[in-house]
Amino acid sequence: MSATAQINTLLEEQVILVDISDRQIGIAEKLQAHRDGSLHRAFSIFVLNSQGQLLLQRRAKHKYHSGGLWTNTCCSHPRPNEMTLDAAHRRLQEEMGFDCELQELFSFVYRANLDHELTEYEFDHVLLGYCDREPVLNPEEAEDWKWIDLKTLQTNIRESPQFYTYWLRDCCDRFITELG
């Protein structure tokens, strides 16, 4: 997808604006919400395999922000009138070519200045799933994937944070702690 086509798609997509307690206060175009730094609802999916390894994806280089960075299995935004868990299942299938049972572990709010003069300000629901299947990547979303041991991931993030998305760097330790 060309950069122009991607921007047009982003302008058509909408996100749910929320307050700090995750109560809906409005709707905005996705790109505009990221330009304005508006707090909006999001989710981050972490899929583990039977060996306890996390499935990472490398975001496609042409993504509107954070292109080429490694991140958790899948992350996105629910659409207006879409439940977060329903959106998570939809996006997991769209991005990674599979679905699995998901449960919410925790949520957190973060704000980060990103590339292309965008700001990510999200109320992020962190979801956990288990699956041993290899993904079938949507090349518009992801360009690579790998399974990684959680302790290795922590070390890699600490030593080379520039290779990972802000939100993964921000919640990785808490994710591991919540797993117990």
PDB file of C-alpha atoms in Angstrom:
ATOM      1  CA  MET A   1       0.000   0.000   0.000  1.00  0.00           C
ATOM      2  CA  SER A   2       1.412   3.402  -0.924  1.00  0.00           C
ATOM      3  CA  ALA A   3       1.944   6.077   1.724  1.00  0.00           C
ATOM      4  CA  THR A   4      -0.929   8.117   0.240  1.00  0.00           C
ATOM      5  CA  ALA A   5      -3.287   5.130   0.312  1.00  0.00           C
ATOM      6  CA  GLN A   6      -2.259   4.387   3.888  1.00  0.00           C
ATOM      7  CA  ILE A   7      -2.968   7.990   4.977  1.00  0.00           C
ATOM      8  CA  ASN A   8      -6.372   7.882   3.248  1.00  0.00           C
ATOM      9  CA  THR A   9      -7.192   4.635   5.064  1.00  0.00           C
ATOM     10  CA  LEU A  10      -6.122   6.189   8.379  1.00  0.00           C
ATOM     11  CA  LEU A  11      -8.359   9.185   7.753  1.00  0.00           C
ATOM     12  CA  GLU A  12     -11.302   6.810   7.261  1.00  0.00           C
ATOM     13  CA  GLU A  13     -10.554   4.811  10.428  1.00  0.00           C
ATOM     14  CA  GLN A  14     -11.882   6.098  13.721  1.00  0.00           C
ATOM     15  CA  VAL A  15     -10.771   5.566  17.302  1.00  0.00           C
ATOM     16  CA  ILE A  16     -12.642   5.885  20.570  1.00  0.00           C
ATOM     17  CA  LEU A  17     -11.603   8.887  22.644  1.00  0.00           C
ATOM     18  CA  VAL A  18     -11.653   8.190  26.384  1.00  0.00           C
ATOM     19  CA  ASP A  19     -10.986   9.879  29.676  1.00  0.00           C
ATOM     20  CA  ILE A  20      -8.343   8.679  32.126  1.00  0.00           C
ATOM     21  CA  SER A  21     -10.858   6.112  33.496  1.00  0.00           C
ATOM     22  CA  ASP A  22     -11.475   4.645  30.007  1.00  0.00           C
ATOM     23  CA  ARG A  23     -14.962   6.162  29.708  1.00  0.00           C
ATOM     24  CA  GLN A  24     -15.824   7.061  26.123  1.00  0.00           C
ATOM     25  CA  ILE A  25     -15.961  10.806  25.552  1.00  0.00           C
ATOM     26  CA  GLY A  26     -15.991  10.913  21.752  1.00  0.00           C
ATOM     27  CA  ILE A  27     -14.740   9.579  18.449  1.00  0.00           C
ATOM     28  CA  ALA A  28     -11.940  10.881  16.225  1.00  0.00           C
ATOM     29  CA  GLU A  29     -10.230  10.007  12.999  1.00  0.00           C
ATOM     30  CA  LYS A  30      -7.284   7.772  13.834  1.00  0.00           C
ATOM     31  CA  LEU A  31      -4.601   9.940  12.253  1.00  0.00           C
ATOM     32  CA  GLN A  32      -6.034  13.128  13.766  1.00  0.00           C
ATOM     33  CA  ALA A  33      -6.065  11.560  17.244  1.00  0.00           C
ATOM     34  CA  HIS A  34      -2.368  10.765  16.805  1.00  0.00           C
ATOM     35  CA  ARG A  35      -1.595  14.246  15.496  1.00  0.00           C
ATOM     36  CA  ASP A  36      -3.456  15.902  18.389  1.00  0.00           C
ATOM     37  CA  GLY A  37      -2.208  13.481  21.048  1.00  0.00           C
ATOM     38  CA  SER A  38      -5.779  12.667  22.134  1.00  0.00           C
ATOM     39  CA  LEU A  39      -6.258   9.915  24.699  1.00  0.00           C
ATOM     40  CA  HIS A  40      -7.885   6.944  22.983  1.00  0.00           C
ATOM     41  CA  ARG A  41      -8.621   3.276  23.645  1.00  0.00           C
ATOM     42  CA  ALA A  42      -6.174   0.650  22.422  1.00  0.00           C
ATOM     43  CA  PHE A  43      -5.124  -2.929  23.067  1.00  0.00           C
ATOM     44  CA  SER A  44      -1.870  -4.864  23.017  1.00  0.00           C
ATOM     45  CA  ILE A  45      -1.963  -8.639  22.546  1.00  0.00           C
ATOM     46  CA  PHE A  46       0.766 -10.892  23.913  1.00  0.00           C
ATOM     47  CA  VAL A  47       0.640 -14.494  22.646  1.00  0.00           C
ATOM     48  CA  LEU A  48       2.807 -17.098  24.350  1.00  0.00           C
ATOM     49  CA  ASN A  49       3.587 -20.575  23.059  1.00  0.00           C
ATOM     50  CA  SER A  50       3.716 -23.776  25.132  1.00  0.00           C
ATOM     51  CA  GLN A  51       7.415 -23.096  25.883  1.00  0.00           C
ATOM     52  CA  GLY A  52       6.516 -19.715  27.411  1.00  0.00           C
ATOM     53  CA  GLN A  53       8.024 -17.740  24.532  1.00  0.00           C
ATOM     54  CA  LEU A  54       6.392 -14.530  23.306  1.00  0.00           C
ATOM     55  CA  LEU A  55       5.445 -14.081  19.658  1.00  0.00           C
ATOM     56  CA  LEU A  56       6.893 -10.781  18.439  1.00  0.00           C
ATOM     57  CA  GLN A  57       6.160  -9.064  15.153  1.00  0.00           C
ATOM     58  CA  ARG A  58       8.303  -6.560  13.327  1.00  0.00           C
ATOM     59  CA  ARG A  59       6.073  -3.741  12.134  1.00  0.00           C
ATOM     60  CA  ALA A  60       6.108  -3.156   8.390  1.00  0.00           C
ATOM     61  CA  LYS A  61       8.584  -0.388   7.503  1.00  0.00           C
ATOM     62  CA  HIS A  62       5.891   1.618   5.712  1.00  0.00           C
ATOM     63  CA  LYS A  63       3.585   1.860   8.775  1.00  0.00           C
ATOM     64  CA  TYR A  64       2.510   5.402   9.612  1.00  0.00           C
ATOM     65  CA  HIS A  65       4.624   5.297  12.779  1.00  0.00           C
ATOM     66  CA  SER A  66       7.157   2.990  14.429  1.00  0.00           C
ATOM     67  CA  GLY A  67       7.829   1.183  11.147  1.00  0.00           C
ATOM     68  CA  GLY A  68      10.440  -1.575  11.267  1.00  0.00           C
ATOM     69  CA  LEU A  69      10.366  -1.859  15.072  1.00  0.00           C
ATOM     70  CA  TRP A  70       9.781  -5.081  16.989  1.00  0.00           C
ATOM     71  CA  THR A  71       6.640  -5.169  19.091  1.00  0.00           C
ATOM     72  CA  ASN A  72       4.263  -7.519  20.871  1.00  0.00           C
ATOM     73  CA  THR A  73       2.157  -9.978  18.872  1.00  0.00           C
ATOM     74  CA  CYS A  74      -0.502  -7.497  17.799  1.00  0.00           C
ATOM     75  CA  CYS A  75      -1.748  -4.064  18.793  1.00  0.00           C
ATOM     76  CA  SER A  76      -4.494  -1.809  17.520  1.00  0.00           C
ATOM     77  CA  HIS A  77      -7.658   0.106  18.419  1.00  0.00           C
ATOM     78  CA  PRO A  78     -11.290  -0.935  18.713  1.00  0.00           C
ATOM     79  CA  ARG A  79     -13.653   0.792  16.326  1.00  0.00           C
ATOM     80  CA  PRO A  80     -16.602   2.835  17.560  1.00  0.00           C
ATOM     81  CA  ASN A  81     -19.298   0.496  18.932  1.00  0.00           C
ATOM     82  CA  GLU A  82     -16.857  -2.448  18.957  1.00  0.00           C
ATOM     83  CA  MET A  83     -15.941  -4.213  22.182  1.00  0.00           C
ATOM     84  CA  THR A  84     -12.189  -4.278  22.870  1.00  0.00           C
ATOM     85  CA  LEU A  85     -12.028  -8.086  22.993  1.00  0.00           C
ATOM     86  CA  ASP A  86     -13.932  -8.394  19.685  1.00  0.00           C
ATOM     87  CA  ALA A  87     -11.522  -5.915  18.089  1.00  0.00           C
ATOM     88  CA  ALA A  88      -8.558  -7.846  19.437  1.00  0.00           C
ATOM     89  CA  HIS A  89      -9.747 -11.096  17.857  1.00  0.00           C
ATOM     90  CA  ARG A  90     -10.431  -9.291  14.570  1.00  0.00           C
ATOM     91  CA  ARG A  91      -7.009  -7.648  14.446  1.00  0.00           C
ATOM     92  CA  LEU A  92      -5.108 -10.776  15.512  1.00  0.00           C
ATOM     93  CA  GLN A  93      -6.643 -12.568  12.533  1.00  0.00           C
ATOM     94  CA  GLU A  94      -6.067  -9.616  10.176  1.00  0.00           C
ATOM     95  CA  GLU A  95      -2.436  -9.024  11.175  1.00  0.00           C
ATOM     96  CA  MET A  96      -1.140 -12.464  12.136  1.00  0.00           C
ATOM     97  CA  GLY A  97      -3.487 -14.875  10.358  1.00  0.00           C
ATOM     98  CA  PHE A  98      -4.694 -16.758  13.435  1.00  0.00           C
ATOM     99  CA  ASP A  99      -6.892 -16.334  16.477  1.00  0.00           C
ATOM    100  CA  CYS A 100      -6.821 -17.739  19.998  1.00  0.00           C
ATOM    101  CA  GLU A 101      -8.564 -17.293  23.315  1.00  0.00           C
ATOM    102  CA  LEU A 102      -7.646 -13.972  24.965  1.00  0.00           C
ATOM    103  CA  GLN A 103      -7.968 -12.601  28.486  1.00  0.00           C
ATOM    104  CA  GLU A 104      -7.187  -9.153  29.846  1.00  0.00           C
ATOM    105  CA  LEU A 105      -4.230  -9.010  32.242  1.00  0.00           C
ATOM    106  CA  PHE A 106      -4.120  -5.282  33.029  1.00  0.00           C
ATOM    107  CA  SER A 107      -4.426  -1.864  31.457  1.00  0.00           C
ATOM    108  CA  PHE A 108      -2.214   1.193  31.564  1.00  0.00           C
ATOM    109  CA  VAL A 109      -2.009   4.693  30.135  1.00  0.00           C
ATOM    110  CA  TYR A 110       1.047   5.921  28.304  1.00  0.00           C
ATOM    111  CA  ARG A 111       2.045   8.907  26.234  1.00  0.00           C
ATOM    112  CA  ALA A 112       4.904   8.926  23.746  1.00  0.00           C
ATOM    113  CA  ASN A 113       6.159  11.267  21.071  1.00  0.00           C
ATOM    114  CA  LEU A 114       6.658   9.175  17.946  1.00  0.00           C
ATOM    115  CA  ASP A 115       8.132   9.668  14.514  1.00  0.00           C
ATOM    116  CA  HIS A 116       6.336  11.769  11.862  1.00  0.00           C
ATOM    117  CA  GLU A 117       5.285  14.302  14.555  1.00  0.00           C
ATOM    118  CA  LEU A 118       2.696  11.922  15.984  1.00  0.00           C
ATOM    119  CA  THR A 119       1.834  11.330  19.623  1.00  0.00           C
ATOM    120  CA  GLU A 120       0.618   8.047  20.994  1.00  0.00           C
ATOM    121  CA  TYR A 121      -1.582   8.670  24.046  1.00  0.00           C
ATOM    122  CA  GLU A 122      -3.429   5.486  24.824  1.00  0.00           C
ATOM    123  CA  PHE A 123      -5.484   3.737  27.428  1.00  0.00           C
ATOM    124  CA  ASP A 124      -4.026   0.337  26.546  1.00  0.00           C
ATOM    125  CA  HIS A 125      -5.689  -2.969  27.458  1.00  0.00           C
ATOM    126  CA  VAL A 126      -3.055  -5.716  27.656  1.00  0.00           C
ATOM    127  CA  LEU A 127      -4.415  -9.094  26.544  1.00  0.00           C
ATOM    128  CA  LEU A 128      -2.860 -12.546  26.898  1.00  0.00           C
ATOM    129  CA  GLY A 129      -3.326 -15.572  24.666  1.00  0.00           C
ATOM    130  CA  TYR A 130      -1.661 -18.927  24.095  1.00  0.00           C
ATOM    131  CA  CYS A 131      -0.969 -20.525  20.725  1.00  0.00           C
ATOM    132  CA  ASP A 132       1.703 -22.674  19.086  1.00  0.00           C
ATOM    133  CA  ARG A 133       0.758 -21.917  15.472  1.00  0.00           C
ATOM    134  CA  GLU A 134       3.108 -20.031  13.191  1.00  0.00           C
ATOM    135  CA  PRO A 135       1.596 -16.751  12.022  1.00  0.00           C
ATOM    136  CA  VAL A 136       0.696 -15.923   8.435  1.00  0.00           C
ATOM    137  CA  LEU A 137       1.675 -12.276   8.294  1.00  0.00           C
ATOM    138  CA  ASN A 138      -0.289  -9.553   6.576  1.00  0.00           C
ATOM    139  CA  PRO A 139       2.561  -7.669   4.813  1.00  0.00           C
ATOM    140  CA  GLU A 140       0.677  -4.380   5.195  1.00  0.00           C
ATOM    141  CA  GLU A 141       1.041  -4.788   8.961  1.00  0.00           C
ATOM    142  CA  ALA A 142       4.122  -6.883   9.734  1.00  0.00           C
ATOM    143  CA  GLU A 143       7.266  -7.896   7.893  1.00  0.00           C
ATOM    144  CA  ASP A 144       8.759 -10.489  10.242  1.00  0.00           C
ATOM    145  CA  TRP A 145       8.066 -12.491  13.382  1.00  0.00           C
ATOM    146  CA  LYS A 146       9.882 -14.583  15.978  1.00  0.00           C
ATOM    147  CA  TRP A 147       9.335 -16.408  19.232  1.00  0.00           C
ATOM    148  CA  ILE A 148      11.488 -15.049  22.070  1.00  0.00           C
ATOM    149  CA  ASP A 149      12.163 -15.996  25.667  1.00  0.00           C
ATOM    150  CA  LEU A 150      10.819 -13.334  28.050  1.00  0.00           C
ATOM    151  CA  LYS A 151      14.097 -12.856  29.943  1.00  0.00           C
ATOM    152  CA  THR A 152      15.954 -12.495  26.631  1.00  0.00           C
ATOM    153  CA  LEU A 153      13.409  -9.901  25.532  1.00  0.00           C
ATOM    154  CA  GLN A 154      13.877  -7.932  28.752  1.00  0.00           C
ATOM    155  CA  THR A 155      17.655  -7.941  28.255  1.00  0.00           C
ATOM    156  CA  ASN A 156      17.350  -6.937  24.592  1.00  0.00           C
ATOM    157  CA  ILE A 157      14.998  -4.057  25.422  1.00  0.00           C
ATOM    158  CA  ARG A 158      17.327  -2.835  28.161  1.00  0.00           C
ATOM    159  CA  GLU A 159      20.425  -3.050  25.917  1.00  0.00           C
ATOM    160  CA  SER A 160      18.900  -1.895  22.594  1.00  0.00           C
ATOM    161  CA  PRO A 161      15.607  -0.066  23.234  1.00  0.00           C
ATOM    162  CA  GLN A 162      15.706   1.659  19.832  1.00  0.00           C
ATOM    163  CA  PHE A 163      14.704  -1.622  18.139  1.00  0.00           C
ATOM    164  CA  TYR A 164      11.400  -1.915  20.056  1.00  0.00           C
ATOM    165  CA  THR A 165       8.167   0.061  20.105  1.00  0.00           C
ATOM    166  CA  TYR A 166       7.616   2.474  22.943  1.00  0.00           C
ATOM    167  CA  TRP A 167       4.564   0.652  24.284  1.00  0.00           C
ATOM    168  CA  LEU A 168       6.369  -2.701  24.415  1.00  0.00           C
ATOM    169  CA  ARG A 169       9.316  -1.110  26.235  1.00  0.00           C
ATOM    170  CA  ASP A 170       6.877   0.555  28.624  1.00  0.00           C
ATOM    171  CA  CYS A 171       4.850  -2.520  29.626  1.00  0.00           C
ATOM    172  CA  CYS A 172       7.179  -5.516  29.133  1.00  0.00           C
ATOM    173  CA  ASP A 173       8.355  -5.731  32.751  1.00  0.00           C
ATOM    174  CA  ARG A 174       4.819  -5.380  34.105  1.00  0.00           C
ATOM    175  CA  PHE A 175       3.587  -8.031  31.654  1.00  0.00           C
ATOM    176  CA  ILE A 176       6.201 -10.485  32.931  1.00  0.00           C
ATOM    177  CA  THR A 177       5.382  -9.634  36.565  1.00  0.00           C
ATOM    178  CA  GLU A 178       1.633 -10.133  35.960  1.00  0.00           C
ATOM    179  CA  LEU A 179       2.309 -13.592  34.498  1.00  0.00           C
ATOM    180  CA  GLY A 180       3.750 -14.544  37.891  1.00  0.00           C
TER     181      GLY A 180
END
